[in-house]
XYZ file of C-alpha atoms in Angstrom:
221
model
C 26.057 -26.001 48.641
C 23.924 -25.735 51.249
C 23.586 -22.650 53.349
C 24.532 -22.500 56.852
C 24.182 -19.546 58.740
C 24.080 -16.508 56.842
C 26.311 -14.782 59.747
C 29.652 -16.753 59.096
C 28.795 -17.539 55.208
C 30.720 -14.790 53.330
C 29.847 -14.569 48.619
C 34.417 -15.316 48.790
C 34.279 -17.926 50.602
C 31.775 -20.311 47.377
C 34.079 -22.886 46.209
C 31.883 -24.276 44.150
C 32.940 -24.607 40.137
C 30.683 -21.628 38.752
C 30.239 -18.062 37.508
C 27.819 -14.917 37.362
C 26.079 -14.170 34.570
C 24.275 -10.870 35.714
C 24.912 -8.851 39.020
C 21.626 -5.893 40.871
C 21.219 -4.857 43.777
C 18.832 -3.293 45.870
C 19.341 -0.712 48.594
C 19.306 -3.591 51.013
C 20.747 -7.043 49.093
C 23.286 -7.458 45.782
C 21.951 -10.327 43.239
C 24.083 -13.380 41.702
C 21.558 -14.783 38.892
C 25.041 -17.461 39.066
C 25.562 -20.876 36.658
C 26.888 -24.780 37.938
C 29.983 -25.621 35.486
C 29.147 -29.308 36.991
C 25.788 -29.432 38.137
C 24.174 -27.421 35.037
C 22.120 -25.617 37.178
C 20.833 -21.239 37.399
C 20.931 -20.286 40.487
C 20.172 -16.948 42.185
C 22.522 -15.624 45.539
C 20.905 -12.939 47.678
C 23.524 -11.483 49.414
C 23.122 -8.807 52.093
C 25.417 -4.945 52.347
C 28.510 -7.063 53.848
C 27.991 -10.040 50.851
C 27.040 -12.238 53.737
C 24.027 -14.643 51.609
C 20.734 -14.766 53.153
C 19.817 -17.476 50.817
C 20.021 -19.072 47.118
C 16.979 -20.183 45.245
C 17.317 -22.660 42.192
C 16.232 -20.838 38.890
C 16.258 -23.718 36.930
C 17.411 -27.329 36.389
C 19.525 -29.277 34.627
C 17.447 -28.929 30.961
C 18.757 -28.417 27.535
C 21.267 -25.948 29.303
C 24.642 -27.435 28.882
C 24.881 -28.208 25.111
C 25.582 -24.290 25.362
C 29.659 -22.477 24.247
C 29.062 -19.809 26.059
C 26.935 -16.550 27.295
C 26.561 -13.187 24.962
C 23.939 -12.132 27.275
C 21.357 -12.290 30.592
C 19.025 -10.822 31.935
C 15.919 -11.370 34.194
C 12.875 -9.692 33.822
C 9.270 -8.398 35.865
C 6.401 -10.058 34.943
C 3.755 -7.310 36.136
C 0.450 -9.420 35.676
C 1.852 -11.733 38.435
C 4.833 -9.666 40.232
C 7.543 -12.973 38.434
C 10.427 -13.097 36.780
C 11.637 -14.054 33.661
C 14.831 -14.369 32.120
C 15.560 -14.616 28.808
C 18.956 -14.223 27.172
C 21.190 -15.273 24.584
C 23.350 -18.471 24.183
C 26.416 -19.889 21.674
C 25.948 -22.863 20.337
C 28.277 -25.581 20.374
C 27.992 -25.571 16.625
C 28.665 -21.785 16.646
C 24.954 -20.652 15.827
C 23.331 -18.459 17.988
C 19.909 -18.365 19.959
C 17.835 -16.265 22.083
C 15.680 -18.122 25.498
C 13.501 -17.599 28.158
C 13.453 -19.161 31.637
C 10.027 -19.117 33.663
C 8.959 -21.043 36.253
C 11.574 -23.399 36.390
C 11.308 -24.480 32.583
C 13.974 -23.271 29.757
C 12.667 -23.116 26.612
C 14.526 -21.457 22.666
C 12.404 -18.538 21.964
C 14.810 -16.976 19.011
C 17.626 -18.198 16.373
C 20.069 -14.730 16.273
C 21.543 -14.768 13.141
C 23.947 -12.516 13.740
C 25.829 -10.610 17.030
C 26.214 -7.780 16.219
C 28.234 -4.884 16.863
C 27.450 -1.918 19.902
C 29.091 1.259 19.973
C 30.490 2.311 15.920
C 30.631 5.816 16.687
C 32.523 5.630 19.464
C 36.361 5.654 18.180
C 37.556 5.950 21.669
C 36.802 1.908 22.440
C 36.863 1.331 18.337
C 39.225 -1.372 20.069
C 36.326 -2.959 22.539
C 34.749 -6.149 21.789
C 32.173 -5.546 23.878
C 30.106 -7.967 26.491
C 27.475 -6.148 28.444
C 26.397 -1.982 29.355
C 24.569 0.364 31.171
C 23.795 3.536 30.490
C 23.414 6.270 32.884
C 22.505 10.208 31.990
C 25.881 10.923 29.784
C 27.734 8.215 31.112
C 27.602 4.629 29.874
C 29.472 2.218 31.559
C 31.026 -1.372 30.046
C 32.276 -4.627 30.182
C 34.642 -5.842 27.163
C 37.190 -7.608 25.406
C 39.966 -4.780 24.251
C 40.740 -7.214 21.333
C 44.437 -4.850 20.943
C 46.044 -6.263 24.269
C 43.800 -9.183 24.688
C 42.602 -8.681 27.871
C 38.822 -7.780 29.708
C 37.959 -4.198 31.165
C 35.470 -1.968 31.934
C 34.844 1.568 30.374
C 33.086 4.740 31.771
C 32.879 5.910 27.921
C 31.188 10.281 29.024
C 29.131 10.266 26.208
C 29.233 13.949 24.739
C 33.157 14.431 24.903
C 33.202 10.668 23.115
C 36.563 9.913 24.650
C 37.568 7.476 28.399
C 36.714 8.994 31.608
C 38.227 5.412 33.444
C 39.815 2.059 32.156
C 39.900 -0.976 34.369
C 42.328 -3.994 32.518
C 41.792 -7.260 34.707
C 44.461 -9.888 34.981
C 46.041 -12.266 38.008
C 48.987 -13.783 37.893
C 46.829 -17.810 38.390
C 44.202 -18.502 34.834
C 42.336 -15.203 33.166
C 39.456 -13.777 34.035
C 36.177 -13.511 31.727
C 33.563 -10.443 31.745
C 29.952 -11.542 31.903
C 28.186 -8.433 33.837
C 27.823 -4.714 35.162
C 25.274 -2.630 37.189
C 25.469 0.370 39.268
C 24.264 -0.732 42.910
C 22.563 3.229 43.004
C 22.145 3.228 46.710
C 26.146 3.476 47.887
C 26.846 5.057 43.998
C 29.016 1.904 43.004
C 30.194 -0.506 40.063
C 29.030 -3.606 40.181
C 31.435 -5.675 37.473
C 31.014 -10.174 37.899
C 32.265 -12.969 36.203
C 34.795 -16.102 36.011
C 37.976 -16.977 36.314
C 39.267 -19.869 34.942
C 42.921 -21.439 37.085
C 45.667 -22.386 36.048
C 48.914 -24.132 36.986
C 52.168 -22.995 36.727
C 52.251 -25.737 33.054
C 49.405 -24.398 31.752
C 47.043 -27.072 33.112
C 43.244 -25.999 33.991
C 42.986 -26.531 37.372
C 39.321 -24.744 38.134
C 36.873 -21.833 37.130
C 35.079 -19.038 40.345
C 32.977 -16.685 40.498
C 34.114 -13.288 39.691
C 33.803 -10.223 41.548
C 34.637 -6.866 41.609
C 32.993 -3.720 43.313
C 34.012 0.096 42.062
C 33.589 3.147 43.029
C 31.362 5.506 40.460
C 33.681 8.257 39.323
């Protein structure tokens, strides 16, 4: 994918078959950790706050990064010793096993096996039906995305931890496919919640057509 003049390239015009794995922000920019499902490349898209693309950096090139069924966890970490970013995550392999991995200096490597993915937040009965995928906590509020196993839908939920009750719930659906959520984060500068993942699109005969990245922002309630 070639970046031309950023004023003409908006994030929602990208047509590559890909998904957002992790999204974060600072005062001036949004950062999208993105996986291309065709080239098997992992890269970083940086936009301004109007979602015009500033630049794109490759994080890792295809190298043992194409045999996983789905991504369970993905997050960048700053290595303060040399001011570089290390990416860590957990994937489910095609055989059903889970593995931790690390990406450093464009190189991908497995680190540890994961025997069992344990459910989180079992002490919160208000989200007992939710299979939590990602979360972030700010003071007494829990911001999470997951799959509602009772209604079979992807959801974004804000939980008041002190009251142990749901303060806000949003269900995701589309008429032309299925939305899968991967990441949730907070833009503290804009007071917004950032949610991302992918949309698998199907035709009227339920045949797969393509996969597009999915991104939505919510005002923090």
